[in-house]
Each structure stands twice: as structure tokens, then as C-alpha cells.
Coordinates of C-alpha atoms and ligand atoms in Angstrom, one line a residue:
X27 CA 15.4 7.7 14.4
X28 CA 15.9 8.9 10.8
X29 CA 19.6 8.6 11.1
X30 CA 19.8 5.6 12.4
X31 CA 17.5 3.9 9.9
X32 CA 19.2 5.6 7.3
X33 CA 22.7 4.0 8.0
X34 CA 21.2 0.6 8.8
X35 CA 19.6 0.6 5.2
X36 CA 22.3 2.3 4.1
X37 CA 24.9 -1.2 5.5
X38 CA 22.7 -3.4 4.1
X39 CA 23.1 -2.2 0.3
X40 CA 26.5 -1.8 0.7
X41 CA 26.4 -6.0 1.7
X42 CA 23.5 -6.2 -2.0
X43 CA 26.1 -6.9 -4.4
X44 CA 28.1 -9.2 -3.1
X45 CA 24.7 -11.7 -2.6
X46 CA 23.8 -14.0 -4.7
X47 CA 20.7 -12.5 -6.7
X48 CA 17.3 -14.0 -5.3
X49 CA 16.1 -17.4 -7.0
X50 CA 12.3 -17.2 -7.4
X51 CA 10.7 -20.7 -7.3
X52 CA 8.4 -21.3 -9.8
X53 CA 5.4 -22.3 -7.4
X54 CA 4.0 -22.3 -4.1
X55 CA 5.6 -24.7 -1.7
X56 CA 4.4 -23.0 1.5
X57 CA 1.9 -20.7 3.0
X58 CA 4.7 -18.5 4.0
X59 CA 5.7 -18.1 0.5
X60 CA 5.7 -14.9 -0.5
X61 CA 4.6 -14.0 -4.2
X62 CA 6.2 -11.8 -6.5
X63 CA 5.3 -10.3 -9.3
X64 CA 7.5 -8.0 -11.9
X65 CA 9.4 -7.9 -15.0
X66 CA 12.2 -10.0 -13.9
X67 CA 15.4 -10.5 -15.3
X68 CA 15.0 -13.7 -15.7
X69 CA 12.2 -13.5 -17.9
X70 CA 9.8 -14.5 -15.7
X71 CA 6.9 -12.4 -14.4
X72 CA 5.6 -14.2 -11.3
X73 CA 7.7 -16.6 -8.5
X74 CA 7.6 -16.8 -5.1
X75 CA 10.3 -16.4 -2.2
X76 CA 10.3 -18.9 0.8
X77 CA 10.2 -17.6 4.5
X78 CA 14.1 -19.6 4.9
X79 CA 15.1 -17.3 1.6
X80 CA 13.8 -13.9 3.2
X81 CA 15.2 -14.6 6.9
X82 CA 18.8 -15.6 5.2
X83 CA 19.2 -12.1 3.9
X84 CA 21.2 -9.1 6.0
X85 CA 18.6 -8.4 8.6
X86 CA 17.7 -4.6 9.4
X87 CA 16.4 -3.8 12.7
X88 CA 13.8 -0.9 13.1
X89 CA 11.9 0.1 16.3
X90 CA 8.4 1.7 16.1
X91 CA 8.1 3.5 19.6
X92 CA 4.1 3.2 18.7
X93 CA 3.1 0.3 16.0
X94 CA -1.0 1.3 15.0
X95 CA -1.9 -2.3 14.8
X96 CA -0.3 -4.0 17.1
X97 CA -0.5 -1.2 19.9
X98 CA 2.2 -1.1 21.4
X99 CA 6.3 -0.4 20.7
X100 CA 7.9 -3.1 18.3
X101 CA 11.1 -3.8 16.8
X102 CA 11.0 -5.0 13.4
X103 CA 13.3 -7.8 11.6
X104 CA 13.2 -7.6 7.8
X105 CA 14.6 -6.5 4.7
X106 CA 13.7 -2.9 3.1
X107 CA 11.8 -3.4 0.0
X108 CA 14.4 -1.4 -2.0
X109 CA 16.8 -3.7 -1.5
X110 CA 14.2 -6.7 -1.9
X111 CA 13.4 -5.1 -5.2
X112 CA 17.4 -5.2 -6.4
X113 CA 18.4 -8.4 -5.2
X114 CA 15.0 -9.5 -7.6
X115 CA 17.6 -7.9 -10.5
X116 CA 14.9 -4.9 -10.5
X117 CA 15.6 -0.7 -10.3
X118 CA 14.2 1.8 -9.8
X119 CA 12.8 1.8 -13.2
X120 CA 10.1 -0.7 -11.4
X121 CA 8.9 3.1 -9.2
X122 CA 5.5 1.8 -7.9
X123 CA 5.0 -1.2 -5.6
X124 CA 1.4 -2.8 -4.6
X125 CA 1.4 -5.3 -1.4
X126 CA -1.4 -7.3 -1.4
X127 CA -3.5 -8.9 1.2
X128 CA -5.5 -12.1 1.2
X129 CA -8.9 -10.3 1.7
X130 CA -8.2 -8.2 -1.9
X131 CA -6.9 -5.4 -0.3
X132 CA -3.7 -4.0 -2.3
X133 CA -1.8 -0.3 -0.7
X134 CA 0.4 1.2 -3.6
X135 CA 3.6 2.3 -2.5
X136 CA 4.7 5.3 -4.9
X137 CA 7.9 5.8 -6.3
X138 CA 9.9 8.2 -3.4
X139 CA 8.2 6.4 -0.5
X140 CA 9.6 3.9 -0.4
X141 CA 13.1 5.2 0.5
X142 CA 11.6 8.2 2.3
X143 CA 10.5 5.5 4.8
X144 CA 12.3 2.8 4.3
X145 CA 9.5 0.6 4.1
X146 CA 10.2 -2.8 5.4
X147 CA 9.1 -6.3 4.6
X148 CA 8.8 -7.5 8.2
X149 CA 10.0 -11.1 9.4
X150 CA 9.6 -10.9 12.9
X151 CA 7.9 -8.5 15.4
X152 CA 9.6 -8.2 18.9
X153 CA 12.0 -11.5 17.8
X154 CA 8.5 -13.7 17.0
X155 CA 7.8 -14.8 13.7
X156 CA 4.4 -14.6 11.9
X157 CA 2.6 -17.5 14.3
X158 CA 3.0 -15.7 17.5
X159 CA 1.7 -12.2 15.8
X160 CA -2.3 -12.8 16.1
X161 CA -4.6 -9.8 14.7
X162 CA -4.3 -6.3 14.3
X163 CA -5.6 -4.7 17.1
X164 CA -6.5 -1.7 14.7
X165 CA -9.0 -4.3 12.3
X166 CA -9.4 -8.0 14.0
X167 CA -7.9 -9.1 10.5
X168 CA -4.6 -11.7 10.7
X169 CA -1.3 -9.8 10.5
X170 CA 0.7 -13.0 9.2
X171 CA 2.0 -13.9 7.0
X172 CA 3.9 -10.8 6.1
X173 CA 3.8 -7.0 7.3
X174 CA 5.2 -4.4 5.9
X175 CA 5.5 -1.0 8.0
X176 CA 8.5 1.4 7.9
X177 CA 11.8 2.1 9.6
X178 CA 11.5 6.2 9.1
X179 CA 7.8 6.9 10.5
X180 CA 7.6 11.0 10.0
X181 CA 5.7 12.0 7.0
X182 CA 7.3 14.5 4.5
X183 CA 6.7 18.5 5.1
X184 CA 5.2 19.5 1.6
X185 CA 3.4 16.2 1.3
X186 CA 0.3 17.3 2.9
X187 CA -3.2 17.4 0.9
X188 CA -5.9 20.1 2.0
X189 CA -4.4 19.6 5.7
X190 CA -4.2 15.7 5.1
X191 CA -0.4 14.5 6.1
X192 CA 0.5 11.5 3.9
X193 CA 0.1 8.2 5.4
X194 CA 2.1 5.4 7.1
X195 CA 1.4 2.8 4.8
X196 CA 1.1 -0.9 6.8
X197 CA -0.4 -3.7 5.3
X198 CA -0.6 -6.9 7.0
X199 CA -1.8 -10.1 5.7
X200 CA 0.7 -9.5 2.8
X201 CA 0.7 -12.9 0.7
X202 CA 1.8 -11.1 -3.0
X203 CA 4.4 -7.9 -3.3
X204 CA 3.9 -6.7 -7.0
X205 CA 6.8 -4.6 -8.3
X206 CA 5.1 -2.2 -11.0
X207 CA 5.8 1.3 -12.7
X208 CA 3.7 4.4 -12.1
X209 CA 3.0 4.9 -15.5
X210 CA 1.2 1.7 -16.0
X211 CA -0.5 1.8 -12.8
X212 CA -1.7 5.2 -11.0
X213 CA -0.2 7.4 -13.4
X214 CA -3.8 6.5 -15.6
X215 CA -5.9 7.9 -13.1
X216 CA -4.5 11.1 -13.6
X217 CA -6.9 14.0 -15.1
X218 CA -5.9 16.0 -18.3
X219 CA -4.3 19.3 -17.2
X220 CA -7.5 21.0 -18.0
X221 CA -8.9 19.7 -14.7
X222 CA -10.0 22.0 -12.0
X223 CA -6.6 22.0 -8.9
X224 CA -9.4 20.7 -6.6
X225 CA -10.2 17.9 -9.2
X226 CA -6.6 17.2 -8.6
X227 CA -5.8 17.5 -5.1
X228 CA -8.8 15.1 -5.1
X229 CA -6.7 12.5 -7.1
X230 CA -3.5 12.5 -4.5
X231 CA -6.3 11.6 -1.7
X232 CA -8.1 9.2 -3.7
X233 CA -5.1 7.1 -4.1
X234 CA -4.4 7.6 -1.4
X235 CA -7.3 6.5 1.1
X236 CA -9.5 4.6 -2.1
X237 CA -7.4 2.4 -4.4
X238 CA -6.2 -0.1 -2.1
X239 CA -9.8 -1.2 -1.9
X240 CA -11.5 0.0 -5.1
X241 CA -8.7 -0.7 -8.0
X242 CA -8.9 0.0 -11.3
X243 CA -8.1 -3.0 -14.4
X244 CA -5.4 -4.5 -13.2
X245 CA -4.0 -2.7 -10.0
X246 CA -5.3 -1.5 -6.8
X247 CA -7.2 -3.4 -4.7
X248 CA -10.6 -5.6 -5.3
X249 CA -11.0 -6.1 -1.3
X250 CA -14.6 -3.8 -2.1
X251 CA -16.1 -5.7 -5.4
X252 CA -16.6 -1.6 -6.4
X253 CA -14.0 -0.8 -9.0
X254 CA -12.9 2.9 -9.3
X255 CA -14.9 3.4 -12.0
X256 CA -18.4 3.2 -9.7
X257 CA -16.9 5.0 -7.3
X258 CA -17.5 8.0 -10.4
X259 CA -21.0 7.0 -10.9
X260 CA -21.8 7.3 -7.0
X261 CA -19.7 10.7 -7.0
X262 CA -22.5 12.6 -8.8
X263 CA -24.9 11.5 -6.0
X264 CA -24.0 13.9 -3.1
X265 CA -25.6 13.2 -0.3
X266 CA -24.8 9.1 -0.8
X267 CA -21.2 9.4 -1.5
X268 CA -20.3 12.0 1.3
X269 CA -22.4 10.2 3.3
X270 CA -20.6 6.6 2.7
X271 CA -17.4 8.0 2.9
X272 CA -17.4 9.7 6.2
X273 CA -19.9 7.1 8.2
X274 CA -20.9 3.9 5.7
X275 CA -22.6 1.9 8.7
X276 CA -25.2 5.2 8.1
X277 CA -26.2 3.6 5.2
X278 CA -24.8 0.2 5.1
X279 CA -24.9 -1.5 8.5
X280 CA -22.6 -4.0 7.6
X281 CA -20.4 -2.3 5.7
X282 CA -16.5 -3.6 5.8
X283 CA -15.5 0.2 4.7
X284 CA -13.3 2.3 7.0
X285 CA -15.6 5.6 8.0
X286 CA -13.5 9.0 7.1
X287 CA -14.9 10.5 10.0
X288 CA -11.5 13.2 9.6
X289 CA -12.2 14.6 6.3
X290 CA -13.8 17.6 6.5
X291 CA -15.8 19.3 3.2
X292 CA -12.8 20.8 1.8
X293 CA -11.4 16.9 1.2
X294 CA -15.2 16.1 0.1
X295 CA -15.1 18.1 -2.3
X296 CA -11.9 17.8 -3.7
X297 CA -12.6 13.6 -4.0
X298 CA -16.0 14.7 -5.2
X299 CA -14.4 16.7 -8.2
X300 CA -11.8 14.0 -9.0
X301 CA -14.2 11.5 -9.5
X302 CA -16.8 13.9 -11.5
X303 CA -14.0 15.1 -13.9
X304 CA -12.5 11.8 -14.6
X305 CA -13.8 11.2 -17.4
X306 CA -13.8 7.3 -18.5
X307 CA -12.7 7.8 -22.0
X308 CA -9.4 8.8 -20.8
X309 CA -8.8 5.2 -18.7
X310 CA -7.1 2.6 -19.9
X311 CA -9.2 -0.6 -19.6
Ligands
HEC401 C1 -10.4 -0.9 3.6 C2 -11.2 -0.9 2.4 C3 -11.8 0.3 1.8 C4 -11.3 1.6 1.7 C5 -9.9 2.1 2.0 C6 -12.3 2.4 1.0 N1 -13.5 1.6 0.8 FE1 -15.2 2.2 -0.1 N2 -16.0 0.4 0.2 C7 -15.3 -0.7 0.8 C8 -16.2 -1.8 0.8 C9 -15.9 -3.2 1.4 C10 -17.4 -1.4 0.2 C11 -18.6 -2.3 -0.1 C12 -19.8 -2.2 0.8 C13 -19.3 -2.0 2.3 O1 -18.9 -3.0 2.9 O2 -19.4 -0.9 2.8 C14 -17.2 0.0 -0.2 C15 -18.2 0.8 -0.8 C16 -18.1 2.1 -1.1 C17 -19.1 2.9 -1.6 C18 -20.5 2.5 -1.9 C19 -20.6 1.8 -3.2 C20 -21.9 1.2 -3.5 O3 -22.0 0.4 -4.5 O4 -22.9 1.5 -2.8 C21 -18.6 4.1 -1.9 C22 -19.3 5.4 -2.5 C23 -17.2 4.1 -1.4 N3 -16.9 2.8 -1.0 C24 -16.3 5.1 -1.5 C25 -15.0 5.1 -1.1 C26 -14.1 6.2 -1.1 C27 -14.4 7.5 -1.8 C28 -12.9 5.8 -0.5 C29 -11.7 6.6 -0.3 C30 -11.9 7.9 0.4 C31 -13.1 4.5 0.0 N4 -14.4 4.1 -0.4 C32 -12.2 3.7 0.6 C33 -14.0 -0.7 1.3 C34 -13.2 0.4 1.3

């Protein structure tokens, strides 16, 4: 399965150059549209891509033998955002990607995941476009009208957080694709060096598993309505913030929040430490 994804991403950016670069229109025409966002060649910061544009591209074909929120096996069309990202005149100088989703919710893609598994922007599932994929089966939320998910599925040996394996990242409901750095985006949430290696271990989770729903200024997600920086003041009240993060309908009984029921104290304590060590004079605004 590697392999094989390898060479068919491998074919298509061989075909890259020889393509016409992307014209971004400068408004929606179309709830199909996808939204851009980056420091484009062009000058321009913000455009969006019609459905006919993305499906005229060099397909690549990808089969998950087990896709999470569709549940079952599915062969993806679409274009790997690597190549999305050059045909948009951007490099690799633009490291960090966030896809966001109508509710608010915005999963940052960090600089070597994306080419460690080949993340797609997915056209059709199973040959069906968005209108015939319904809602995740993981969430009850709408999958159209974009999904991104991968064409490599194996997380990376060494990548692994107090036992935690990094994630498959797959959004669906993906209306906006912003192409960012690192160092204006997660890179600020990192502690000074005089943090404790807990503290820090703490961080790699937290972006993890929190800042696609609690962002920070201008990145991350706002799906929650509580920024990062409240997740810091709950931090220092133990019992409530373990509490909410492994089981929230405990204390919230209508809480939209994912339960970590997998973490065990170990990864408690480590997000615990992040958050108490950050310390708020250090974050950009
Ligand atoms: C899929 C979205 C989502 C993710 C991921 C998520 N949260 Fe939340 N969180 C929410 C929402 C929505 C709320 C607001 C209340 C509710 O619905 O539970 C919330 C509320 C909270 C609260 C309570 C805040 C308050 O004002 O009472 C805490 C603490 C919290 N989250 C911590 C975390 C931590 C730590 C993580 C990462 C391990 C995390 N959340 C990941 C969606 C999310």
C-alpha cells in the first residue's frame, strides 16, 4: 500500500509542471467551491477553486481497506494536497496546512505529514461525488463538500507520544484549505526550553487532539467558542479538566466534545503541564 501510493503521487508530480498553474476565482460562485487561503503568487491571499477545476486535474486513486467515517472500504479520487499546494504556485516554504469545516472545526496538517501520508483532497468516494456521500457514520455530521483522508494510512514508528500513535487526520465538511507556515501558526504554542519534557510531550498531544477545536488568534479551530488560552485557566482545576477531557457529558450533558476515554494519567498529566507552563506572555496575540 505504501508503494503503490508512493508512485501514484509520485506520476502525478511528474504531470505538475506541464499544467497550467490553478486560477483562483475571486469569489464564491458555488457551494462546492473550495476556499483557499495563502500567500499566493499572485498577490492574492484568499480565492476559491470550483468542483469542474479540482476534478480536471490528474486524478490519484487510493483505497482505504477500512475508512473510520464512512465504515466501510473506499477508494478515493482526488488530488494530494502537495501537489494542490504547487500548482497554487506555493512550496514547501508554506509547511503547515489547516482544513476547515463549516461547524469551526480546523485539523492542522504539520509540515512532514503531509507527504508521509499523502493526504488527499478527496473528489469522489467509491466513484460518487459529494451528494451521494451522506454523514459520517463516526459523528452524524455531513461529509460533503470536501474530505480529506490519506493514501498512506500507517503512522510513523518514532511518532508516538506517552504510548499515543499519531493520528489519521480526516476532516470532512471541508469548505476552506488554508496553506500556512509553522512558525506563524503552532510553532507559538511552543514552551521556552526551560519547560519541564512532560510540559512538552503535553504540547505534541495538545495539538494534536485540542487545537482543531480550541484555536489560538488566528489558527486552529473556533468549533468550541473556548480558545486555547481557557483551556490554561481550566488546566489548574484538576478534577474539572481531567474530568472534561476524558468523559465531558459527566459534567456537561450536552457537551459537543469528543470524550478521551484512551488517555490514561500519564497523557493527563502531560496536557495538564503544557497548559500550566504556558505562560501567556509568551503568545502572540
Ligand atoms: C471536536 C471538537 C473538540 C475537541 C477535539 C476538543 N474539544 Fe474541548 N470542547 C469542545 C466543545 C464544543 C466544548 C464546549 C462545551 C461542550 O460542548 O462540551 C469544549 C469544552 C472544553 C472544556 C470545558 C471548557 C469550559 O469552559 O467549561 C475543556 C476543559 C476542554 N474542552 C478541553 C479540551 C482538551 C484538553 C482537548 C484536547 C485533549 C479538547 N478539549 C478537545 C470541543 C472539542
Amino acid at each position: 500500500m505504501r508503494f503503490h501510493g508512493l508512485l501514484l503521487v509520485v506520476a502525478c508530480l511528474a504531470f505538475a509542471p506541464l499544467r497550467a498553474e490553478l486560477v483562483l476565482r475571486p469569489t464564491r460562485t458555488a457551494p462546492t467551491d473550495l476556499e483557499v487561503s495563502g500567500p499566493f503568487p499572485s498577490g492574492r491571499t484568499n480565492g476559491f477553486l470550483t468542483r469542474d477545476q479540482l476534478l480536471a486535474l490528474p486524478p490519484t486513486l487510493a483505497t482505504n481497506a477500512m475508512d473510520t467515517a464512512v465504515k466501510s472500504r473506499a477508494v478515493y479520487r482526488g488530488i494530494p494536497l502537495v501537489q494542490l499546494r504547487s500548482l497554487l504556485g506555493l512550496d514547501e516554504r508554506a509547511d503547515t496546512l489547516f482544513a476547515v469545516c463549516s461547524d469551526g472545526y480546523a485539523k492542522a496538517f504539520e509540515a512532514d505529514y503531509l507527504a508521509a501520508f499523502q493526504s488527499l483532497l478527496i473528489l469522489e468516494i467509491n466513484g460518487g461525488g459529494p451528494e451521494t456521500w451522506g454523514k459520517s457514520k463516526l459523528t452524524g455530521l455531513e461529509m460533503s463538500p470536501y474530505y480529506i483522508n490519506a493514501a498512506d494510512f500507517a503512522p510513523r514508528a518514532g511518532k508516538s507520544v506517552l504510548d499515543l500513535p499519531e493520528d489519521l487526520h480526516f476532516p470532512y465538511g471541508v469548505v476552506r484549505i488554508e496553506f500556512r507556515t509553522a512558525a506563524s501558526t503552532v510553532d507559538r504554542l511552543r514552551l521556552p526550553g526551560t519547560a519541564s519534557a512532560l510540559a512538552k510531550q503535553g504540547r505534541v498531544i495538545a495539538v494534536r487532539d485540542c487545537l482543531a477545536c480550541h484555536g489560538h488568534a488566528d489558527f486552529g479551530g473556533t468549533m468550541s467558542g473556548r480558545p486555547w488560552l481557557l483551556l490554561k485557566t481550566w488546566s489548574s482545576n484538576t478534577n474539572y479538566f481531567r474530568r472534561y477531557v476524558v468523559k465531558p457529558k459527566s459534567i456537561q450533558p450536552t457537551s459537543r466534545m469528543p470524550g478521551f476515554t484512551h488517555y490514561d494519567p500519564a497523557v493527563l498529566d502531560a496536557l495538564q503541564a503544557y497548559f500550566r507552563e504556558l505562560k501567556v506572555g509568551d503568545l502572540p496575540r
